[in-house]
Amino acid sequence: MDLRARLVGGLVGYFVLLIVLACVLIALALREDVLEEVDASSRLVDLMLAMSDAGEHRLARVESLIAEGGMRHLAVTLERDGEPVAQEAAAGGVPRWLAAVLPHAVFDLAEQRIRIDGATVVIKPDPASETSEILAESARMLGLFVLFVFVAGFAAWRTVGLALRPGVELERGLVGLLDETPRTLPAFELREFDRIARTMESIAHELALAREAERQMGRRLIQVQEAERRALARELHDEIGQTLAALGLAAAYIERHAGTAEREAIADCGREIREGVATVSGQVSGILKRLRPHGLDELGLLEALNDLLDFWQGRQGTAAIFARLPTALPALPEVAALSIYRTVQEALTNAHRHGEATHVDVELAVAGAFVALRIEDDGRGCTEEQLSRSSGGVLGMRERARIAGGELVFEKGRAGGLALRLRLPVAGLEEGRHDPIDVAG
């Protein structure tokens, strides 16, 4: 059953019950009115017959019938010598407020005077009786109307309350979504509420999956962060540490033999120190570049990308890189520029370390309100399952693209390797959220 049928059905049921009750009351009132009308007509007939009777007790009979009353809408009086001898009990006068609106002709109706045995029977219409009857009927109808209003209000309150009772369960379900304690909602009789309940359960399921994925991502990011720290510590120890140790030995030799050593030996030690400092400087520069590309802030995205591509091109045993970059780019938020740079950096690293690629195409272009990046290699490729289980590099690329409001898609390349497409909006990010970087190059 749907909500409309429940509401309309409930209201119609109450109204039908009210109509039946009104019909019963009207029937009872009609029965009473008919009995009173028949009795009044019978009494008027008896009075007319008594007046036409020629018996010696005629006047006493007429006087008795007039005293009994019961003749509706008529005022009957028996007068003798101008004084009333017998008259029907008064029905009460016409209320002043009603008399003020009635025409005067109502109160100036002609009377009929009939003489019998030295007395006079006066018969005239009685407006008070008629108005009393009309007022009583109006009060009855007004009472029915008031009853109808109260019953209609109660019917609406009761029907709507029953129909919306599932709203309490739905509210509890929403609270469960908020405090991460989803509840199983019961099956509702009304189709609308049942559809809402099933939709809420589906949303709760998807939200639970999203929260679990978020927790897994957090754990993986922490693992990746710790792995990067360990790798950085090893690199500092293995490369810079050894170089610094060699520099320390050269400096110690100079310190111990400064007065006795030959000039050539001192010069050799100085040369070793200079070369060692240059080596350490290069190693520190490489580490800093991996941690934070300084050119991205000073030179812009295009120069930073060119510097990154030159670095990979200059390394031995790496794939050949063919890049197509625009001559200029619009101003991008920092998060978008960093997403593009890190995506290129990670893609080139993966192609070199894992993909066994010999050729990598890098293309960056502006397409309307978006910046589009495509990187494709001819390596071994990678399945979606492998990507889902991949290390933090792919996870970081996805997360940066999401934060920048873009989309990152992995697919099979034309040469059988791996291809990725990154699409980021130029505008539309939250104002003031990130400081823009001029990447015009």
Short mmCIF file of C-alpha atoms in Angstrom, two decimals:
data_model
loop_
_atom_site.label_atom_id
_atom_site.label_comp_id
_atom_site.label_asym_id
_atom_site.label_seq_id
_atom_site.Cartn_x
_atom_site.Cartn_y
_atom_site.Cartn_z
CA MET A 1 0.00 0.00 0.00
CA ASP A 2 1.30 3.44 -0.82
CA LEU A 3 1.07 6.56 1.33
CA ARG A 4 -1.66 8.21 -0.73
CA ALA A 5 -3.90 5.16 -0.50
CA ARG A 6 -3.34 4.95 3.27
CA LEU A 7 -4.15 8.63 3.83
CA VAL A 8 -7.12 8.79 1.48
CA GLY A 9 -8.47 5.43 2.66
CA GLY A 10 -8.23 6.40 6.32
CA LEU A 11 -9.89 9.78 5.81
CA VAL A 12 -12.64 8.31 3.65
CA GLY A 13 -13.29 5.64 6.29
CA TYR A 14 -13.68 8.23 9.03
CA PHE A 15 -15.89 10.42 6.85
CA VAL A 16 -18.12 7.48 5.92
CA LEU A 17 -18.51 6.68 9.60
CA LEU A 18 -19.37 10.32 10.27
CA ILE A 19 -21.93 10.38 7.45
CA VAL A 20 -23.56 7.23 8.81
CA LEU A 21 -23.74 8.82 12.26
CA ALA A 22 -25.22 12.00 10.77
CA CYS A 23 -27.81 9.97 8.86
CA VAL A 24 -28.82 8.18 12.09
CA LEU A 25 -29.19 11.48 13.94
CA ILE A 26 -31.18 13.00 11.07
CA ALA A 27 -33.42 9.94 10.93
CA LEU A 28 -34.11 10.15 14.67
CA ALA A 29 -34.83 13.88 14.42
CA LEU A 30 -37.09 13.29 11.42
CA ARG A 31 -38.97 10.57 13.30
CA GLU A 32 -39.52 12.94 16.21
CA ASP A 33 -40.66 15.76 13.92
CA VAL A 34 -43.08 13.49 12.08
CA LEU A 35 -44.60 12.25 15.33
CA GLU A 36 -45.00 15.80 16.60
CA GLU A 37 -46.52 16.91 13.30
CA VAL A 38 -48.98 14.01 13.22
CA ASP A 39 -49.94 14.61 16.86
CA ALA A 40 -50.46 18.33 16.21
CA SER A 41 -52.59 17.58 13.15
CA SER A 42 -54.67 15.08 15.14
CA ARG A 43 -55.23 17.61 17.91
CA LEU A 44 -56.29 20.26 15.38
CA VAL A 45 -58.75 17.81 13.82
CA ASP A 46 -60.13 16.96 17.27
CA LEU A 47 -60.57 20.68 17.96
CA MET A 48 -62.37 21.22 14.68
CA LEU A 49 -64.65 18.23 15.33
CA ALA A 50 -65.39 19.40 18.86
CA MET A 51 -66.28 22.87 17.58
CA SER A 52 -68.64 21.40 15.00
CA ASP A 53 -70.32 19.08 17.52
CA ALA A 54 -73.80 20.19 18.55
CA GLY A 55 -73.76 18.46 21.93
CA GLU A 56 -74.35 20.19 25.25
CA HIS A 57 -70.77 19.66 26.40
CA ARG A 58 -69.22 21.15 23.26
CA LEU A 59 -67.77 24.21 24.93
CA ALA A 60 -66.22 22.22 27.76
CA ARG A 61 -64.67 19.83 25.24
CA VAL A 62 -63.22 22.72 23.22
CA GLU A 63 -61.86 24.35 26.36
CA SER A 64 -60.21 21.09 27.38
CA LEU A 65 -58.56 20.57 23.98
CA ILE A 66 -57.25 24.14 23.89
CA ALA A 67 -55.79 23.78 27.38
CA GLU A 68 -53.98 20.57 26.39
CA GLY A 69 -52.22 22.40 23.54
CA GLY A 70 -49.94 20.51 21.17
CA MET A 71 -51.05 22.29 17.97
CA ARG A 72 -47.85 23.36 16.22
CA HIS A 73 -47.43 26.80 14.68
CA LEU A 74 -50.90 27.94 15.87
CA ALA A 75 -51.97 30.02 18.87
CA VAL A 76 -55.50 28.97 19.90
CA THR A 77 -57.38 30.89 22.61
CA LEU A 78 -60.94 30.57 23.99
CA GLU A 79 -62.37 33.98 24.98
CA ARG A 80 -65.56 34.90 26.77
CA ASP A 81 -66.59 38.53 27.10
CA GLY A 82 -63.17 39.54 25.71
CA GLU A 83 -61.26 37.68 28.40
CA PRO A 84 -59.31 34.48 27.68
CA VAL A 85 -60.86 31.48 29.33
CA ALA A 86 -58.46 28.84 27.97
CA GLN A 87 -55.33 29.08 25.85
CA GLU A 88 -52.45 26.88 24.75
CA ALA A 89 -49.26 27.11 26.79
CA ALA A 90 -47.01 29.77 25.28
CA ALA A 91 -44.04 28.47 23.26
CA GLY A 92 -41.92 31.45 24.22
CA GLY A 93 -41.39 34.68 22.40
CA VAL A 94 -39.21 35.30 19.38
CA PRO A 95 -35.62 36.25 20.41
CA ARG A 96 -34.94 39.94 20.00
CA TRP A 97 -32.00 39.44 17.63
CA LEU A 98 -34.22 37.30 15.38
CA ALA A 99 -37.22 39.61 15.65
CA ALA A 100 -34.98 42.45 14.46
CA VAL A 101 -34.30 40.71 11.15
CA LEU A 102 -37.79 39.28 10.51
CA PRO A 103 -40.28 41.34 8.48
CA HIS A 104 -43.09 43.02 10.47
CA ALA A 105 -45.69 41.16 8.42
CA VAL A 106 -44.76 38.01 10.32
CA PHE A 107 -46.15 39.51 13.52
CA ASP A 108 -49.21 41.15 11.91
CA LEU A 109 -50.87 38.01 10.55
CA ALA A 110 -54.66 37.89 10.46
CA GLU A 111 -56.47 35.84 13.07
CA GLN A 112 -59.60 33.71 12.73
CA ARG A 113 -62.40 34.15 15.30
CA ILE A 114 -65.07 31.47 15.60
CA ARG A 115 -68.07 31.93 17.96
CA ILE A 116 -69.57 28.94 19.73
CA ASP A 117 -72.09 28.95 22.59
CA GLY A 118 -71.42 32.54 23.65
CA ALA A 119 -67.65 32.18 23.51
CA THR A 120 -65.05 32.90 20.83
CA VAL A 121 -62.29 30.62 19.61
CA VAL A 122 -59.36 32.74 18.34
CA ILE A 123 -56.93 30.97 15.95
CA LYS A 124 -53.86 32.73 14.57
CA PRO A 125 -50.36 31.73 13.34
CA ASP A 126 -47.66 31.50 16.03
CA PRO A 127 -44.27 32.84 14.75
CA ALA A 128 -42.62 31.92 18.06
CA SER A 129 -43.41 28.24 17.56
CA GLU A 130 -42.04 28.27 14.03
CA THR A 131 -38.88 30.13 14.98
CA SER A 132 -38.30 27.82 17.95
CA GLU A 133 -38.55 24.84 15.64
CA ILE A 134 -36.19 26.40 13.09
CA LEU A 135 -33.70 27.37 15.80
CA ALA A 136 -33.79 23.86 17.22
CA GLU A 137 -33.17 22.41 13.76
CA SER A 138 -30.37 24.90 13.14
CA ALA A 139 -28.77 24.04 16.48
CA ARG A 140 -28.94 20.37 15.54
CA MET A 141 -27.28 21.04 12.18
CA LEU A 142 -24.67 23.27 13.81
CA GLY A 143 -23.94 20.51 16.29
CA LEU A 144 -23.48 18.07 13.42
CA PHE A 145 -21.14 20.52 11.72
CA VAL A 146 -19.05 20.97 14.89
CA LEU A 147 -18.97 17.21 15.28
CA PHE A 148 -17.86 16.90 11.67
CA VAL A 149 -15.03 19.38 12.25
CA PHE A 150 -13.78 17.57 15.34
CA VAL A 151 -14.07 14.15 13.76
CA ALA A 152 -12.35 15.39 10.58
CA GLY A 153 -9.50 16.84 12.63
CA PHE A 154 -9.16 13.67 14.68
CA ALA A 155 -9.31 11.56 11.52
CA ALA A 156 -6.57 13.60 9.86
CA TRP A 157 -4.39 13.52 13.01
CA ARG A 158 -4.91 9.80 13.53
CA THR A 159 -4.47 8.82 9.88
CA VAL A 160 -1.38 10.95 9.32
CA GLY A 161 0.09 9.76 12.61
CA LEU A 162 -0.33 6.12 11.64
CA ALA A 163 0.97 6.75 8.13
CA LEU A 164 4.06 8.61 9.34
CA ARG A 165 4.87 6.26 12.20
CA PRO A 166 7.67 4.64 10.13
CA GLY A 167 9.39 8.03 10.18
CA VAL A 168 10.60 7.25 13.71
CA GLU A 169 12.42 4.14 12.47
CA LEU A 170 13.83 6.06 9.53
CA GLU A 171 15.11 8.76 11.89
CA ARG A 172 16.85 6.11 13.96
CA GLY A 173 18.39 4.76 10.78
CA LEU A 174 19.74 8.22 9.90
CA VAL A 175 21.18 8.60 13.40
CA GLY A 176 22.86 5.22 12.90
CA LEU A 177 24.46 6.52 9.70
CA LEU A 178 25.73 9.54 11.60
CA ASP A 179 27.29 7.67 14.53
CA GLU A 180 28.55 4.78 12.36
CA THR A 181 26.22 2.23 13.95
CA PRO A 182 23.94 1.29 11.03
CA ARG A 183 20.66 -0.39 11.94
CA THR A 184 18.69 -2.93 9.96
CA LEU A 185 15.36 -1.30 9.16
CA PRO A 186 12.19 -3.41 9.14
CA ALA A 187 9.99 -3.92 6.10
CA PHE A 188 7.32 -1.21 5.96
CA GLU A 189 3.81 -1.67 4.70
CA LEU A 190 3.88 1.60 2.78
CA ARG A 191 5.85 1.34 -0.44
CA GLU A 192 7.33 4.85 -0.19
CA PHE A 193 8.81 4.28 3.26
CA ASP A 194 9.98 0.80 2.33
CA ARG A 195 11.84 2.19 -0.70
CA ILE A 196 13.41 4.86 1.51
CA ALA A 197 14.45 2.20 4.02
CA ARG A 198 16.03 0.01 1.36
CA THR A 199 17.83 3.04 -0.12
CA MET A 200 19.13 3.99 3.33
CA GLU A 201 20.42 0.46 3.84
CA SER A 202 22.19 0.65 0.48
CA ILE A 203 23.70 4.02 1.42
CA ALA A 204 24.77 2.60 4.79
CA HIS A 205 26.46 -0.32 3.03
CA GLU A 206 28.27 1.95 0.57
CA LEU A 207 29.25 4.31 3.38
CA ALA A 208 30.63 1.42 5.41
CA LEU A 209 32.68 0.31 2.41
CA ALA A 210 33.93 3.87 1.88
CA ARG A 211 34.89 4.21 5.54
CA GLU A 212 36.70 0.88 5.46
CA ALA A 213 38.50 1.93 2.27
CA GLU A 214 39.44 5.20 3.96
CA ARG A 215 40.83 3.33 6.95
CA GLN A 216 42.79 1.01 4.66
CA MET A 217 44.11 4.00 2.74
CA GLY A 218 45.18 5.62 5.99
CA ARG A 219 47.00 2.46 7.05
CA ARG A 220 48.67 2.15 3.65
CA LEU A 221 49.71 5.80 3.67
CA ILE A 222 51.27 5.33 7.09
CA GLN A 223 53.07 2.22 5.85
CA VAL A 224 54.29 4.09 2.77
CA GLN A 225 55.42 7.01 4.90
CA GLU A 226 57.39 4.71 7.18
CA ALA A 227 58.88 2.90 4.17
CA GLU A 228 59.96 6.21 2.64
CA ARG A 229 61.54 7.24 5.93
CA ARG A 230 63.46 3.96 6.13
CA ALA A 231 64.57 4.33 2.51
CA LEU A 232 65.67 7.90 3.17
CA ALA A 233 67.56 6.79 6.27
CA ARG A 234 69.33 4.04 4.31
CA GLU A 235 70.21 6.46 1.53
CA LEU A 236 71.58 9.00 3.97
CA HIS A 237 73.60 6.31 5.70
CA ASP A 238 74.83 4.43 2.64
CA GLU A 239 75.62 7.34 0.34
CA ILE A 240 76.05 10.54 2.28
CA GLY A 241 77.38 8.76 5.35
CA GLN A 242 80.19 7.07 3.42
CA THR A 243 81.12 10.28 1.63
CA LEU A 244 81.20 12.20 4.90
CA ALA A 245 83.37 9.48 6.42
CA ALA A 246 85.85 9.85 3.55
CA LEU A 247 85.83 13.63 4.01
CA GLY A 248 86.49 13.14 7.70
CA LEU A 249 89.52 10.96 6.97
CA ALA A 250 90.94 13.54 4.55
CA ALA A 251 90.39 16.36 7.03
CA ALA A 252 91.99 14.31 9.82
CA TYR A 253 95.07 13.63 7.66
CA ILE A 254 95.49 17.35 7.00
CA GLU A 255 95.03 18.08 10.70
CA ARG A 256 97.69 15.56 11.77
CA HIS A 257 100.25 16.18 9.02
CA ALA A 258 99.73 19.86 8.24
CA GLY A 259 103.31 20.72 9.28
CA THR A 260 105.16 17.74 7.82
CA ALA A 261 103.18 16.57 4.79
CA GLU A 262 104.21 17.45 1.33
CA ARG A 263 102.28 20.05 -0.57
CA GLU A 264 101.08 17.52 -3.14
CA ALA A 265 99.58 15.32 -0.40
CA ILE A 266 97.82 18.33 1.13
CA ALA A 267 96.53 19.31 -2.33
CA ASP A 268 95.25 15.77 -2.92
CA CYS A 269 93.37 15.86 0.36
CA GLY A 270 91.88 19.25 -0.51
CA ARG A 271 90.81 17.93 -3.88
CA GLU A 272 89.19 14.90 -2.24
CA ILE A 273 87.35 17.18 0.18
CA ARG A 274 86.13 19.43 -2.65
CA GLU A 275 84.96 16.45 -4.71
CA GLY A 276 83.33 14.90 -1.66
CA VAL A 277 81.47 18.13 -0.89
CA ALA A 278 80.27 18.27 -4.49
CA THR A 279 79.13 14.65 -4.24
CA VAL A 280 77.26 15.30 -0.99
CA SER A 281 75.71 18.42 -2.49
CA GLY A 282 74.46 16.42 -5.48
CA GLN A 283 73.14 13.67 -3.25
CA VAL A 284 71.32 16.16 -1.01
CA SER A 285 69.94 17.93 -4.08
CA GLY A 286 68.61 14.64 -5.44
CA ILE A 287 66.99 13.74 -2.13
CA LEU A 288 65.43 17.19 -1.80
CA LYS A 289 64.15 16.99 -5.36
CA ARG A 290 62.38 13.75 -4.60
CA LEU A 291 60.97 15.18 -1.39
CA ARG A 292 59.98 18.58 -2.79
CA PRO A 293 60.75 19.85 -6.30
CA HIS A 294 62.16 23.31 -5.63
CA GLY A 295 61.72 24.40 -9.24
CA LEU A 296 57.97 24.07 -8.87
CA ASP A 297 57.93 27.10 -6.62
CA GLU A 298 60.59 29.24 -8.25
CA LEU A 299 60.36 28.42 -11.95
CA GLY A 300 56.87 27.04 -12.51
CA LEU A 301 55.45 23.68 -13.47
CA LEU A 302 56.75 23.57 -17.05
CA GLU A 303 60.35 24.31 -16.02
CA ALA A 304 60.11 21.81 -13.19
CA LEU A 305 58.82 19.15 -15.59
CA ASN A 306 61.57 19.90 -18.10
CA ASP A 307 64.15 19.62 -15.33
CA LEU A 308 62.64 16.29 -14.24
CA LEU A 309 62.60 14.95 -17.81
CA ASP A 310 66.21 16.05 -18.34
CA PHE A 311 67.19 14.24 -15.15
CA TRP A 312 65.67 10.98 -16.38
CA GLN A 313 67.06 11.41 -19.88
CA GLY A 314 70.54 11.86 -18.43
CA ARG A 315 70.46 8.63 -16.45
CA GLN A 316 72.04 5.51 -17.89
CA GLY A 317 69.85 2.52 -18.65
CA THR A 318 66.56 4.38 -18.62
CA ALA A 319 63.84 4.40 -21.26
CA ALA A 320 63.80 6.96 -24.03
CA ILE A 321 61.39 9.75 -23.12
CA PHE A 322 59.42 11.69 -25.74
CA ALA A 323 57.68 14.69 -24.20
CA ARG A 324 55.13 17.08 -25.69
CA LEU A 325 54.55 20.01 -23.38
CA PRO A 326 52.67 23.23 -24.11
CA THR A 327 54.49 26.53 -24.30
CA ALA A 328 52.37 27.98 -21.50
CA LEU A 329 49.84 26.88 -18.89
CA PRO A 330 47.16 28.79 -16.98
CA ALA A 331 47.67 29.52 -13.29
CA LEU A 332 46.94 26.34 -11.35
CA PRO A 333 46.35 25.77 -7.64
CA GLU A 334 49.35 24.33 -5.86
CA VAL A 335 47.64 21.01 -5.28
CA ALA A 336 46.93 20.60 -9.00
CA ALA A 337 50.47 21.51 -10.08
CA LEU A 338 51.96 19.16 -7.50
CA SER A 339 49.61 16.38 -8.62
CA ILE A 340 50.81 16.71 -12.22
CA TYR A 341 54.48 16.79 -11.21
CA ARG A 342 54.25 13.80 -8.84
CA THR A 343 52.25 11.80 -11.38
CA VAL A 344 54.96 12.31 -14.02
CA GLN A 345 57.68 11.52 -11.49
CA GLU A 346 56.00 8.33 -10.25
CA ALA A 347 55.08 7.15 -13.75
CA LEU A 348 58.67 7.51 -14.97
CA THR A 349 59.96 5.74 -11.86
CA ASN A 350 57.55 2.82 -12.31
CA ALA A 351 58.33 2.54 -16.03
CA HIS A 352 62.06 2.34 -15.23
CA ARG A 353 61.94 0.05 -12.18
CA HIS A 354 58.99 -2.26 -12.82
CA GLY A 355 57.70 -1.89 -16.37
CA GLU A 356 60.92 -2.69 -18.25
CA ALA A 357 59.93 0.00 -20.74
CA THR A 358 62.19 1.24 -23.52
CA HIS A 359 59.97 4.07 -24.68
CA VAL A 360 57.80 6.51 -22.69
CA ASP A 361 55.50 9.17 -24.15
CA VAL A 362 54.60 12.15 -21.96
CA GLU A 363 51.96 14.58 -23.22
CA LEU A 364 50.53 17.56 -21.34
CA ALA A 365 47.88 19.79 -22.89
CA VAL A 366 45.14 22.26 -22.01
CA ALA A 367 41.69 21.05 -23.10
CA GLY A 368 39.08 23.70 -22.42
CA ALA A 369 38.66 24.12 -18.69
CA PHE A 370 40.90 21.14 -17.95
CA VAL A 371 44.57 20.22 -18.01
CA ALA A 372 45.08 16.73 -19.44
CA LEU A 373 48.17 14.58 -18.87
CA ARG A 374 48.79 11.30 -20.67
CA ILE A 375 51.78 9.02 -20.05
CA GLU A 376 52.20 5.76 -21.97
CA ASP A 377 55.04 3.24 -22.08
CA ASP A 378 55.80 0.03 -23.99
CA GLY A 379 56.62 -2.06 -20.94
CA ARG A 380 54.94 -5.11 -19.44
CA GLY A 381 51.79 -3.29 -18.42
CA CYS A 382 49.79 -3.89 -15.28
CA THR A 383 46.35 -5.29 -14.46
CA GLU A 384 43.74 -3.46 -12.39
CA GLU A 385 44.16 -6.04 -9.63
CA GLN A 386 47.89 -5.41 -9.54
CA LEU A 387 47.26 -1.68 -9.42
CA SER A 388 44.83 -2.10 -6.51
CA ARG A 389 47.56 -4.01 -4.63
CA SER A 390 50.35 -1.69 -5.69
CA SER A 391 52.58 0.33 -3.46
CA GLY A 392 52.05 3.82 -2.16
CA GLY A 393 53.11 5.49 -5.39
CA VAL A 394 49.92 4.62 -7.25
CA LEU A 395 47.91 5.28 -4.10
CA GLY A 396 49.51 8.70 -3.78
CA MET A 397 48.77 9.53 -7.42
CA ARG A 398 45.10 8.60 -6.98
CA GLU A 399 44.78 10.56 -3.75
CA ARG A 400 46.43 13.70 -5.18
CA ALA A 401 44.15 13.57 -8.22
CA ARG A 402 41.10 13.23 -5.96
CA ILE A 403 42.15 16.14 -3.74
CA ALA A 404 42.75 18.31 -6.81
CA GLY A 405 39.21 17.54 -8.03
CA GLY A 406 40.43 15.52 -11.01
CA GLU A 407 40.36 12.00 -12.33
CA LEU A 408 43.17 9.47 -12.78
CA VAL A 409 42.57 6.47 -15.05
CA PHE A 410 44.90 3.55 -15.79
CA GLU A 411 44.47 1.53 -18.97
CA LYS A 412 46.35 -0.70 -21.38
CA GLY A 413 48.63 1.23 -23.73
CA ARG A 414 48.67 0.93 -27.49
CA ALA A 415 52.08 -0.77 -27.36
CA GLY A 416 50.95 -3.22 -24.71
CA GLY A 417 52.35 -1.30 -21.78
CA LEU A 418 50.66 0.86 -19.20
CA ALA A 419 48.95 4.16 -19.97
CA LEU A 420 47.54 6.67 -17.52
CA ARG A 421 45.33 9.69 -18.05
CA LEU A 422 45.12 12.51 -15.53
CA ARG A 423 42.44 15.18 -15.98
CA LEU A 424 42.39 18.19 -13.64
CA PRO A 425 40.13 21.25 -13.69
CA VAL A 426 41.82 24.60 -14.25
CA ALA A 427 39.11 26.39 -12.21
CA GLY A 428 36.32 25.35 -9.88
CA LEU A 429 38.41 24.44 -6.84
CA GLU A 430 37.38 26.00 -3.57
CA GLU A 431 38.41 29.65 -3.46
CA GLY A 432 41.27 30.38 -1.13
CA ARG A 433 41.89 26.73 -0.41
CA HIS A 434 45.29 26.67 -2.10
CA ASP A 435 47.62 29.41 -3.16
CA PRO A 436 47.95 29.44 -6.96
CA ILE A 437 51.27 28.82 -8.62
CA ASP A 438 52.09 30.60 -11.83
CA VAL A 439 52.96 27.73 -14.14
CA ALA A 440 53.25 29.73 -17.31
CA GLY A 441 56.84 28.55 -17.51
#
